[in-house]
Each structure stands twice: as structure tokens, then as C-alpha cells.
Amino acid sequence: MATAPGLTACGSGGSGSDGDATLKVVAADYGDSTANGSQKYWNKVARAFEAKNDGLKVDVKVYSWTEVDRRVAEMVKNGQAPDIAQIGAYADYAAQGKLYRADEMLSIPTQAGFISSIAHAGEVRRVQYGVPFVASARLLFYNKKLFDRAGISSAPTSWDELKEAAVRLKANGVKIPYGLPLGPEECQAETMMWMLSGGGGYTDANGSYTIDSTENIEAFEWLRDELVGADLTGPGSPARTNRQDTFDAFARGEVGMLNGHPTLMQQASGHGITYGTAPLPGRRGKSPSTMGVADWLMAFKQNGHRTEIGKFLDFVYTENNVLDFVTEYDLLPVTTAVEQTMLGDREYKRLWRFLDELESAEFYPADKTSWAEVSKLIKQKIGSTVAKGGDPASVLGQIQREADAMENAGA
């Protein structure tokens, strides 16, 4: 469980730790409008923290997800690293020796309070540098009204059942029976879900890339032939279809089913869509696991504010602060205390299935310094695997070779 506000991290701080200090924080925006922008949340947390800690100030700047990673990279490059960044990847900065370890900042109760599977995903060579901020897991969403009209009584549990449902939806006039976003916005997620549901994944148990494994190749051959080739993914090329495009189409009632994360519930409900959720279908039954995503907090050494950072992060992870954020955006908590609170409160029933899946979820290999570049390669190339005449073995093999070269070069 998170500690009481104001507890210091273990050890003594760096420069300025005994006097006044201003912590510079850069964070990502989870809102979809000014009304629910994340700046409001951070301002509230910062002012509450300042009220309890004389002499400490917190200056938070919030940027959209499309620019926040670049902003932080520019700040670091210019020698103006923030004290804390809440972004998507930490491994590069950890490898460069720019980050504090989690155990250098956080109090022991805060560190012990994280859901273990998520905390381990923040490690580089078994040392935690990425502090999980929020998480999500993916489920299959389906439009109940469209399913009823097509005579489909339950969510598919296997690929064959998914195809059968898609065929029925198409025959019933559904524009997009299955939404397959393999466009550049977030196709690395859809890719990972299909790899996992086919018994594969990006890496093996030892952390080595397995992008061109037999299981992964077969998954994309099945997509190419059985879904895209059978015209069951709607008009337009999946390679040019972004995740948000598919979510928006689902909210318009045009999509029968798609893989989604918790925030889609809010969007769908807001447009009057009656939906259901189910575990991802797998090759021969329920997928062995789903994809989990964690966004990270990391702390830069440059300004020497180790103790102050620890105090602020201990405050950020108090139960009320964590609960406020995940409730606002329908996200999943990264602390066991808040997870238990949500599982014990029917107000959060819509998230219970996501919380269940989170326990066994697989995460991006964000501990690899090469992952950012490999992810870019996937965004550039994966859509071509499902096009008519596409060659999954060739494309995945090319990505695998480049990924291995980056690993060997210490990228």
C-alpha cells in the first residue's frame, strides 16, 4: 500500500535536498478534451503536496501523447532534463545512466505496493528504473445489438469462431465485421495481441526477440487469408487504419468486434453503444494471455533532487491519488491496494474483467533499449503482411534481423 504523504525515500538526497526546491515534472495527457485534461489532475496533486511540504514546489507541464516523448528527449539532449517524466519508455535513459533506481527514491512501502507483474516490467537487468504509473489490459469488445441481429449468441473464443461471427456480421450488413487497425498509430499493440493469441509473442522467456517465430508467421498468414482476404475487416486497408479510427467507428455502431482497452468503454457508452467484453480468442480457444500496457514514471539524476522526488512520488502513489486518476480515465491501477479497493466496489464492476486479465498479461519488451526502434519498424512494415500477396515470413524475418542487429550493437 502507498505510504502516507511526506515520507522520505531511503537514504539522503542530492544537491538542494535540505532546502527549497522546485521539481520539474513532464507528463502525458490522457484526456480527450480540455474538460478532462490531465493538467487538472496534476495541478491538484501538486498543490496538495506543496501544502504539506514547505519549501517544495512542483511545476508540471502536460503534453499530448504525440509529442511528450519528443519533448522529454529534447530536454534531456539540451541538458535540461526534468526531475520526473511520465512517458512511455525508460530503457534508453536507464542504459545511459541518467535515471535513479526505484529503490533510490521510493520508500519501502511504496515500492512493495506495486502489482508485481507490472513492477517487473519496469526492470532493466533486474533493476527497476521504470516506476509504473497506470496500466491497461486488452479484451475483445463486441457490439451486442449487431451480434443479436446476426444471430450470434456469445462472444467467440477461438479464431474459427471469430471468423464465423465475422461472416455472419457481414451477411447482416455490418460495415466492419472485425476492426483490424494495423496503421502506424498503435499497430504494435494489435500485432502483439495476435501473436499472443497464436501462442507466440515478441520475445521468449529469456527476453530474446522471437518476431519471426512459426507461431507469429502463422498468425499473420491466418489474418491475411481468413479475415482480410475474406473481406471481413471492412473497407480500406488495415495498414492505413489507425486504432482511434476503429474506436470511433465502433462508437458509431459500424464495427462488430475489435480488440480494445478500458477507455473504449467510456467512448462507446457515450455514444449509446451496448457492448460486451470477453477474453481474446486464441488459435484453438481462449488466448493464453492478453497484452498489458503500462505507462511509466522515471526520475532523472541531473538536478540532484533525489529525496524531493521520493517524497513527491510517495505522495503520488497514495491510494486516493491513484484511485482518482484511474477512475477519471477508466484505467487500471498499478498498486495492489487500489486493485483490491476496485475489486471490492461494484462501482468498478466494468473493470473487473480487465483486472482479472492483468494478472497474467504480457507487456511490451520495454526493458530493451532497442524496443523503441523495433516498434517503429513494426509500425512501418506490419500492415503489408495482410495485404493481398503479403508475405508474413519475409516481413517478420526482416524485422527480426534488424532487431537482432540492434541488440547486438547495444542499441
Short mmCIF file of C-alpha atoms in Angstrom, two decimals:
data_model
loop_
_atom_site.label_atom_id
_atom_site.label_comp_id
_atom_site.label_asym_id
_atom_site.label_seq_id
_atom_site.Cartn_x
_atom_site.Cartn_y
_atom_site.Cartn_z
CA MET A 1 0.00 0.00 0.00
CA ALA A 2 1.24 3.53 -0.72
CA THR A 3 2.74 5.43 2.18
CA ALA A 4 1.42 8.45 3.97
CA PRO A 5 2.31 11.76 2.31
CA GLY A 6 5.67 13.28 3.03
CA LEU A 7 7.62 10.12 3.83
CA THR A 8 11.14 10.42 2.50
CA ALA A 9 12.80 7.87 0.31
CA CYS A 10 15.59 5.86 1.84
CA GLY A 11 19.00 7.47 2.02
CA SER A 12 19.98 11.11 1.75
CA GLY A 13 19.23 13.36 -1.16
CA GLY A 14 21.45 15.04 -3.69
CA SER A 15 22.10 18.75 -4.10
CA GLY A 16 19.47 21.03 -2.65
CA SER A 17 17.88 18.23 -0.64
CA ASP A 18 17.85 20.18 2.63
CA GLY A 19 16.47 23.46 1.29
CA ASP A 20 13.86 24.81 -1.05
CA ALA A 21 13.45 23.14 -4.44
CA THR A 22 11.18 23.13 -7.45
CA LEU A 23 10.55 19.79 -9.09
CA LYS A 24 10.06 19.90 -12.84
CA VAL A 25 7.58 17.27 -13.99
CA VAL A 26 6.59 16.43 -17.57
CA ALA A 27 3.52 14.22 -18.03
CA ALA A 28 1.32 12.84 -20.80
CA ASP A 29 -2.28 13.88 -21.35
CA TYR A 30 -4.89 11.15 -21.02
CA GLY A 31 -7.89 13.39 -21.65
CA ASP A 32 -9.75 13.80 -24.91
CA SER A 33 -10.84 17.39 -24.21
CA THR A 34 -9.87 20.41 -22.12
CA ALA A 35 -12.56 19.44 -19.62
CA ASN A 36 -10.86 16.18 -18.66
CA GLY A 37 -7.24 17.01 -19.47
CA SER A 38 -4.58 15.57 -17.16
CA GLN A 39 -3.21 19.02 -16.28
CA LYS A 40 -6.13 19.39 -13.85
CA TYR A 41 -5.19 16.22 -12.01
CA TRP A 42 -1.51 17.09 -11.76
CA ASN A 43 -2.22 20.63 -10.61
CA LYS A 44 -4.45 19.30 -7.82
CA VAL A 45 -1.81 16.76 -6.71
CA ALA A 46 0.99 19.32 -6.90
CA ARG A 47 -0.87 21.92 -4.80
CA ALA A 48 -1.85 19.32 -2.19
CA PHE A 49 1.77 18.14 -1.97
CA GLU A 50 3.10 21.70 -1.65
CA ALA A 51 0.65 22.38 1.19
CA LYS A 52 2.19 19.50 3.16
CA ASN A 53 5.85 20.20 2.27
CA ASP A 54 7.09 23.72 2.97
CA GLY A 55 9.74 24.92 0.57
CA LEU A 56 8.98 22.34 -2.11
CA LYS A 57 7.27 23.37 -5.34
CA VAL A 58 6.10 21.19 -8.23
CA ASP A 59 5.90 22.58 -11.76
CA VAL A 60 4.03 20.18 -14.07
CA LYS A 61 3.77 20.53 -17.83
CA VAL A 62 1.40 18.17 -19.64
CA TYR A 63 1.77 17.36 -23.35
CA SER A 64 -0.21 15.17 -25.72
CA TRP A 65 0.99 11.61 -26.31
CA THR A 66 2.01 12.56 -29.83
CA GLU A 67 4.66 14.94 -28.52
CA VAL A 68 5.52 14.12 -24.91
CA ASP A 69 8.31 11.59 -25.66
CA ARG A 70 9.91 14.01 -28.12
CA ARG A 71 9.68 16.90 -25.64
CA VAL A 72 11.45 14.91 -22.94
CA ALA A 73 14.11 13.69 -25.40
CA GLU A 74 14.81 17.29 -26.44
CA MET A 75 15.04 18.45 -22.82
CA VAL A 76 17.50 15.67 -21.99
CA LYS A 77 19.56 16.38 -25.11
CA ASN A 78 19.76 20.08 -24.21
CA GLY A 79 20.93 19.35 -20.67
CA GLN A 80 17.60 20.40 -19.18
CA ALA A 81 16.17 17.06 -18.09
CA PRO A 82 13.02 17.23 -15.96
CA ASP A 83 13.19 15.76 -12.49
CA ILE A 84 10.31 13.40 -13.31
CA ALA A 85 8.90 12.30 -16.66
CA GLN A 86 5.70 10.33 -17.12
CA ILE A 87 6.06 8.84 -20.60
CA GLY A 88 6.03 5.53 -22.45
CA ALA A 89 9.64 4.24 -22.34
CA TYR A 90 12.52 4.38 -19.88
CA ALA A 91 15.13 1.85 -21.03
CA ASP A 92 17.22 4.22 -23.18
CA TYR A 93 17.62 6.69 -20.34
CA ALA A 94 18.41 3.92 -17.86
CA ALA A 95 21.07 2.48 -20.17
CA GLN A 96 22.67 5.92 -20.40
CA GLY A 97 22.91 6.12 -16.61
CA LYS A 98 20.57 9.12 -16.43
CA LEU A 99 17.91 7.69 -14.09
CA TYR A 100 17.63 6.98 -10.40
CA ARG A 101 16.83 3.41 -9.46
CA ALA A 102 13.40 2.96 -7.92
CA ASP A 103 14.95 1.89 -4.62
CA GLU A 104 16.98 5.12 -4.51
CA MET A 105 13.78 7.21 -4.49
CA LEU A 106 10.77 5.37 -3.18
CA SER A 107 10.03 4.42 0.40
CA ILE A 108 9.92 0.68 1.02
CA PRO A 109 6.10 0.56 1.46
CA THR A 110 5.57 2.37 -1.85
CA GLN A 111 7.95 0.04 -3.68
CA ALA A 112 6.36 -3.04 -2.12
CA GLY A 113 2.87 -1.82 -3.03
CA PHE A 114 3.09 -2.30 -6.81
CA ILE A 115 1.43 -5.24 -8.57
CA SER A 116 4.46 -7.47 -9.04
CA SER A 117 3.97 -8.39 -12.72
CA ILE A 118 3.84 -4.70 -13.63
CA ALA A 119 6.77 -3.68 -11.43
CA HIS A 120 8.95 -6.38 -13.03
CA ALA A 121 8.11 -4.95 -16.45
CA GLY A 122 9.94 -1.79 -15.34
CA GLU A 123 13.25 -3.52 -14.83
CA VAL A 124 16.45 -3.40 -16.84
CA ARG A 125 18.70 -6.36 -15.97
CA ARG A 126 16.56 -6.99 -12.88
CA VAL A 127 16.94 -3.43 -11.58
CA GLN A 128 13.81 -1.29 -11.55
CA TYR A 129 14.11 2.12 -13.21
CA GLY A 130 10.63 2.45 -14.66
CA VAL A 131 8.03 3.12 -11.98
CA PRO A 132 4.60 2.04 -13.28
CA PHE A 133 2.05 4.85 -13.34
CA VAL A 134 -1.11 3.31 -14.82
CA ALA A 135 -1.88 0.14 -16.71
CA SER A 136 -4.42 -1.29 -19.07
CA ALA A 137 -5.19 -4.70 -20.48
CA ARG A 138 -6.92 -5.62 -23.72
CA LEU A 139 -10.14 -7.52 -24.26
CA LEU A 140 -12.34 -8.30 -27.23
CA PHE A 141 -15.19 -5.78 -27.47
CA TYR A 142 -18.33 -6.63 -29.40
CA ASN A 143 -21.49 -4.73 -30.31
CA LYS A 144 -24.35 -6.63 -28.63
CA LYS A 145 -27.05 -5.20 -30.90
CA LEU A 146 -25.17 -6.20 -34.06
CA PHE A 147 -24.47 -9.65 -32.61
CA ASP A 148 -28.15 -10.15 -31.78
CA ARG A 149 -29.25 -9.11 -35.27
CA ALA A 150 -26.78 -11.56 -36.80
CA GLY A 151 -27.95 -14.37 -34.54
CA ILE A 152 -24.65 -14.64 -32.65
CA SER A 153 -25.39 -15.73 -29.10
CA SER A 154 -21.98 -15.34 -27.44
CA ALA A 155 -18.52 -13.89 -27.92
CA PRO A 156 -16.09 -16.02 -29.96
CA THR A 157 -13.46 -17.92 -28.01
CA SER A 158 -11.33 -19.17 -30.93
CA TRP A 159 -10.13 -17.84 -34.27
CA ASP A 160 -12.54 -20.12 -36.13
CA GLU A 161 -15.45 -18.80 -34.07
CA LEU A 162 -14.25 -15.22 -34.63
CA LYS A 163 -14.25 -15.78 -38.39
CA GLU A 164 -17.68 -17.43 -38.25
CA ALA A 165 -19.05 -14.43 -36.31
CA ALA A 166 -17.45 -12.01 -38.78
CA VAL A 167 -19.05 -13.85 -41.71
CA ARG A 168 -22.47 -13.60 -40.07
CA LEU A 169 -22.00 -9.93 -39.28
CA LYS A 170 -21.01 -9.18 -42.87
CA ALA A 171 -24.02 -11.09 -44.20
CA ASN A 172 -26.17 -8.94 -41.92
CA GLY A 173 -24.82 -5.73 -43.47
CA VAL A 174 -22.25 -4.76 -40.81
CA LYS A 175 -19.73 -2.37 -42.39
CA ILE A 176 -16.69 -3.58 -40.40
CA PRO A 177 -17.22 -7.11 -39.04
CA TYR A 178 -13.78 -7.10 -37.33
CA GLY A 179 -11.80 -3.90 -36.84
CA LEU A 180 -8.12 -4.57 -37.61
CA PRO A 181 -6.02 -1.42 -37.01
CA LEU A 182 -2.56 -2.10 -38.42
CA GLY A 183 -1.91 1.57 -39.23
CA PRO A 184 1.00 3.47 -37.69
CA GLU A 185 -0.76 4.86 -34.62
CA GLU A 186 -0.57 1.74 -32.44
CA CYS A 187 -0.25 -1.32 -34.66
CA GLN A 188 2.46 -2.73 -32.39
CA ALA A 189 -0.37 -3.43 -29.93
CA GLU A 190 -2.71 -5.20 -32.37
CA THR A 191 0.33 -7.11 -33.63
CA MET A 192 1.24 -8.29 -30.14
CA MET A 193 -2.31 -9.38 -29.35
CA TRP A 194 -2.48 -11.58 -32.46
CA MET A 195 0.98 -13.00 -31.71
CA LEU A 196 -0.04 -13.86 -28.14
CA SER A 197 -3.36 -15.36 -29.19
CA GLY A 198 -1.48 -17.61 -31.61
CA GLY A 199 0.86 -18.85 -28.89
CA GLY A 200 3.75 -16.57 -29.84
CA GLY A 201 4.91 -13.11 -28.85
CA TYR A 202 7.68 -10.56 -29.36
CA THR A 203 10.15 -12.32 -27.06
CA ASP A 204 10.78 -15.68 -25.40
CA ALA A 205 11.17 -16.41 -21.69
CA ASN A 206 14.81 -15.33 -21.86
CA GLY A 207 13.94 -11.97 -23.40
CA SER A 208 15.29 -12.74 -26.87
CA TYR A 209 13.28 -11.48 -29.85
CA THR A 210 11.11 -14.17 -31.50
CA ILE A 211 9.36 -11.92 -34.02
CA ASP A 212 9.65 -14.39 -36.91
CA SER A 213 8.64 -17.47 -34.93
CA THR A 214 6.48 -20.08 -36.65
CA GLU A 215 3.54 -19.13 -34.41
CA ASN A 216 3.79 -15.45 -35.32
CA ILE A 217 4.11 -16.13 -39.04
CA GLU A 218 1.09 -18.44 -38.96
CA ALA A 219 -0.94 -15.81 -37.08
CA PHE A 220 -0.42 -13.24 -39.83
CA GLU A 221 -0.99 -15.78 -42.58
CA TRP A 222 -4.33 -16.56 -40.95
CA LEU A 223 -5.19 -12.85 -40.75
CA ARG A 224 -4.20 -12.35 -44.40
CA ASP A 225 -6.19 -15.30 -45.70
CA GLU A 226 -9.12 -15.77 -43.32
CA LEU A 227 -10.04 -12.21 -42.30
CA VAL A 228 -8.58 -9.60 -44.66
CA GLY A 229 -8.64 -11.87 -47.72
CA ALA A 230 -12.24 -12.80 -46.95
CA ASP A 231 -13.19 -9.10 -46.85
CA LEU A 232 -14.17 -9.26 -43.17
CA THR A 233 -12.23 -6.17 -41.97
CA GLY A 234 -14.27 -3.53 -43.78
CA PRO A 235 -13.37 -1.03 -46.49
CA GLY A 236 -9.87 0.37 -46.69
CA SER A 237 -6.52 -1.22 -45.97
CA PRO A 238 -5.75 -2.34 -42.40
CA ALA A 239 -2.26 -0.90 -42.99
CA ARG A 240 -3.80 2.59 -43.13
CA THR A 241 -6.36 2.05 -40.36
CA ASN A 242 -5.38 3.53 -37.01
CA ARG A 243 -6.59 2.37 -33.61
CA GLN A 244 -8.56 5.57 -32.97
CA ASP A 245 -10.25 5.27 -36.37
CA THR A 246 -11.50 1.84 -35.35
CA PHE A 247 -12.59 3.01 -31.89
CA ASP A 248 -14.51 5.91 -33.47
CA ALA A 249 -16.20 3.54 -35.93
CA PHE A 250 -17.16 1.23 -33.03
CA ALA A 251 -18.71 4.21 -31.25
CA ARG A 252 -20.73 4.93 -34.44
CA GLY A 253 -22.09 1.37 -34.43
CA GLU A 254 -20.18 0.35 -37.58
CA VAL A 255 -17.89 -2.31 -36.06
CA GLY A 256 -18.98 -5.77 -34.93
CA MET A 257 -15.93 -6.55 -32.82
CA LEU A 258 -12.40 -5.36 -32.15
CA ASN A 259 -9.67 -5.54 -29.54
CA GLY A 260 -9.88 -2.63 -27.11
CA HIS A 261 -8.71 -1.20 -23.81
CA PRO A 262 -10.79 0.19 -20.92
CA THR A 263 -11.16 3.74 -22.23
CA LEU A 264 -13.20 2.39 -25.16
CA MET A 265 -15.96 1.62 -22.65
CA GLN A 266 -16.41 5.32 -21.92
CA GLN A 267 -16.38 6.26 -25.61
CA ALA A 268 -18.86 3.53 -26.58
CA SER A 269 -21.24 4.25 -23.70
CA GLY A 270 -21.13 7.96 -24.50
CA HIS A 271 -22.50 7.16 -27.96
CA GLY A 272 -25.19 4.79 -26.75
CA ILE A 273 -23.46 1.60 -27.88
CA THR A 274 -24.41 -1.54 -25.96
CA TYR A 275 -21.26 -3.63 -25.87
CA GLY A 276 -19.85 -6.75 -24.29
CA THR A 277 -16.26 -7.70 -23.44
CA ALA A 278 -14.58 -11.10 -23.49
CA PRO A 279 -11.06 -12.57 -23.30
CA LEU A 280 -9.15 -12.53 -26.59
CA PRO A 281 -9.96 -15.52 -28.80
CA GLY A 282 -6.98 -17.80 -29.40
CA ARG A 283 -6.00 -20.21 -32.14
CA ARG A 284 -7.97 -23.10 -30.61
CA GLY A 285 -9.68 -21.49 -27.62
CA LYS A 286 -9.22 -18.56 -25.28
CA SER A 287 -5.86 -16.81 -25.82
CA PRO A 288 -3.17 -17.98 -23.36
CA SER A 289 -2.67 -14.35 -22.31
CA THR A 290 -3.56 -10.84 -23.31
CA MET A 291 -1.48 -7.74 -23.73
CA GLY A 292 -0.93 -5.43 -20.82
CA VAL A 293 0.36 -1.90 -21.23
CA ALA A 294 1.99 0.18 -18.54
CA ASP A 295 2.99 3.82 -18.74
CA TRP A 296 5.97 4.83 -16.71
CA LEU A 297 7.31 7.43 -14.33
CA MET A 298 11.08 7.89 -14.27
CA ALA A 299 13.32 10.25 -12.36
CA PHE A 300 16.39 11.94 -13.82
CA LYS A 301 19.56 12.42 -11.79
CA GLN A 302 20.62 15.66 -13.45
CA ASN A 303 19.24 18.11 -10.86
CA GLY A 304 20.15 16.00 -7.84
CA HIS A 305 16.67 16.13 -6.28
CA ARG A 306 16.59 12.50 -5.19
CA THR A 307 14.96 12.99 -1.79
CA GLU A 308 12.43 15.53 -3.05
CA ILE A 309 11.49 13.25 -5.93
CA GLY A 310 11.00 10.39 -3.49
CA LYS A 311 8.74 12.49 -1.30
CA PHE A 312 6.62 13.56 -4.25
CA LEU A 313 6.32 10.06 -5.74
CA ASP A 314 5.35 8.60 -2.36
CA PHE A 315 2.57 11.20 -2.34
CA VAL A 316 1.54 10.48 -5.94
CA TYR A 317 1.09 6.79 -5.03
CA THR A 318 -1.17 7.32 -2.03
CA GLU A 319 -4.39 5.40 -2.51
CA ASN A 320 -6.67 8.40 -3.09
CA ASN A 321 -4.40 9.91 -5.75
CA VAL A 322 -4.09 6.63 -7.66
CA LEU A 323 -7.82 5.96 -7.42
CA ASP A 324 -8.70 9.47 -8.62
CA PHE A 325 -6.61 9.11 -11.78
CA VAL A 326 -7.68 5.62 -12.81
CA THR A 327 -11.33 6.45 -12.13
CA GLU A 328 -11.18 9.57 -14.31
CA TYR A 329 -9.87 7.66 -17.34
CA ASP A 330 -11.15 4.09 -16.82
CA LEU A 331 -7.60 2.81 -16.49
CA LEU A 332 -6.20 0.08 -14.26
CA PRO A 333 -4.21 0.73 -11.08
CA VAL A 334 -0.62 -0.39 -10.61
CA THR A 335 -0.86 -0.78 -6.82
CA THR A 336 -2.34 -3.79 -5.06
CA ALA A 337 -4.17 -1.60 -2.52
CA VAL A 338 -6.17 0.22 -5.21
CA GLU A 339 -6.69 -3.01 -7.16
CA GLN A 340 -8.30 -4.57 -4.05
CA THR A 341 -10.40 -1.46 -3.47
CA MET A 342 -11.76 -1.62 -7.02
CA LEU A 343 -12.42 -5.36 -6.86
CA GLY A 344 -14.41 -4.79 -3.68
CA ASP A 345 -16.59 -1.99 -5.06
CA ARG A 346 -19.36 -2.68 -7.58
CA GLU A 347 -18.92 0.84 -8.93
CA TYR A 348 -15.89 -0.59 -10.74
CA LYS A 349 -17.53 -3.82 -11.92
CA ARG A 350 -17.00 -2.89 -15.59
CA LEU A 351 -13.24 -3.07 -14.94
CA TRP A 352 -13.16 -6.39 -13.07
CA ARG A 353 -12.59 -8.48 -16.18
CA PHE A 354 -9.69 -6.22 -17.19
CA LEU A 355 -8.22 -6.53 -13.69
CA ASP A 356 -8.50 -10.33 -13.91
CA GLU A 357 -6.67 -10.36 -17.25
CA LEU A 358 -3.97 -8.01 -15.96
CA GLU A 359 -2.67 -10.71 -13.60
CA SER A 360 -1.40 -12.84 -16.50
CA ALA A 361 -0.89 -10.10 -19.08
CA GLU A 362 2.26 -9.84 -21.18
CA PHE A 363 3.89 -6.43 -21.59
CA TYR A 364 5.91 -4.84 -24.35
CA PRO A 365 9.64 -5.62 -24.02
CA ALA A 366 10.14 -2.04 -22.81
CA ASP A 367 13.24 -3.09 -20.85
CA LYS A 368 15.08 -3.41 -24.16
CA THR A 369 16.85 -0.28 -25.35
CA SER A 370 16.16 -1.48 -28.91
CA TRP A 371 12.39 -1.65 -28.37
CA ALA A 372 11.66 1.94 -29.42
CA GLU A 373 13.34 1.35 -32.80
CA VAL A 374 11.85 -2.13 -33.24
CA SER A 375 8.42 -0.67 -32.53
CA LYS A 376 9.00 1.90 -35.29
CA LEU A 377 9.90 -0.90 -37.71
CA ILE A 378 6.69 -2.74 -36.86
CA LYS A 379 4.70 0.44 -37.50
CA GLN A 380 6.33 0.81 -40.90
CA LYS A 381 6.08 -2.78 -42.10
CA ILE A 382 3.50 -4.95 -40.34
CA GLY A 383 0.49 -3.75 -42.35
CA SER A 384 1.94 -5.21 -45.54
CA THR A 385 1.77 -8.75 -44.13
CA VAL A 386 -2.01 -8.94 -44.50
CA ALA A 387 -2.31 -7.27 -47.91
CA LYS A 388 -3.16 -9.41 -50.92
CA GLY A 389 0.06 -11.20 -51.82
CA GLY A 390 1.62 -10.19 -48.50
CA ASP A 391 4.46 -12.34 -47.18
CA PRO A 392 4.43 -12.54 -43.36
CA ALA A 393 7.51 -14.78 -43.22
CA SER A 394 9.57 -12.30 -45.24
CA VAL A 395 8.38 -9.19 -43.38
CA LEU A 396 8.69 -10.68 -39.90
CA GLY A 397 12.07 -12.12 -40.84
CA GLN A 398 13.30 -8.69 -41.91
CA ILE A 399 12.10 -7.11 -38.64
CA GLN A 400 13.74 -9.96 -36.69
CA ARG A 401 17.12 -9.44 -38.43
CA GLU A 402 17.10 -5.71 -37.81
CA ALA A 403 16.02 -6.22 -34.19
CA ASP A 404 18.84 -8.72 -33.61
CA ALA A 405 21.35 -6.33 -35.20
CA MET A 406 20.23 -3.54 -32.86
CA GLU A 407 20.50 -5.85 -29.86
CA ASN A 408 23.99 -6.94 -30.87
CA ALA A 409 25.04 -3.33 -31.39
CA GLY A 410 23.71 -2.44 -27.96
CA ALA A 411 21.03 -0.16 -29.42
#
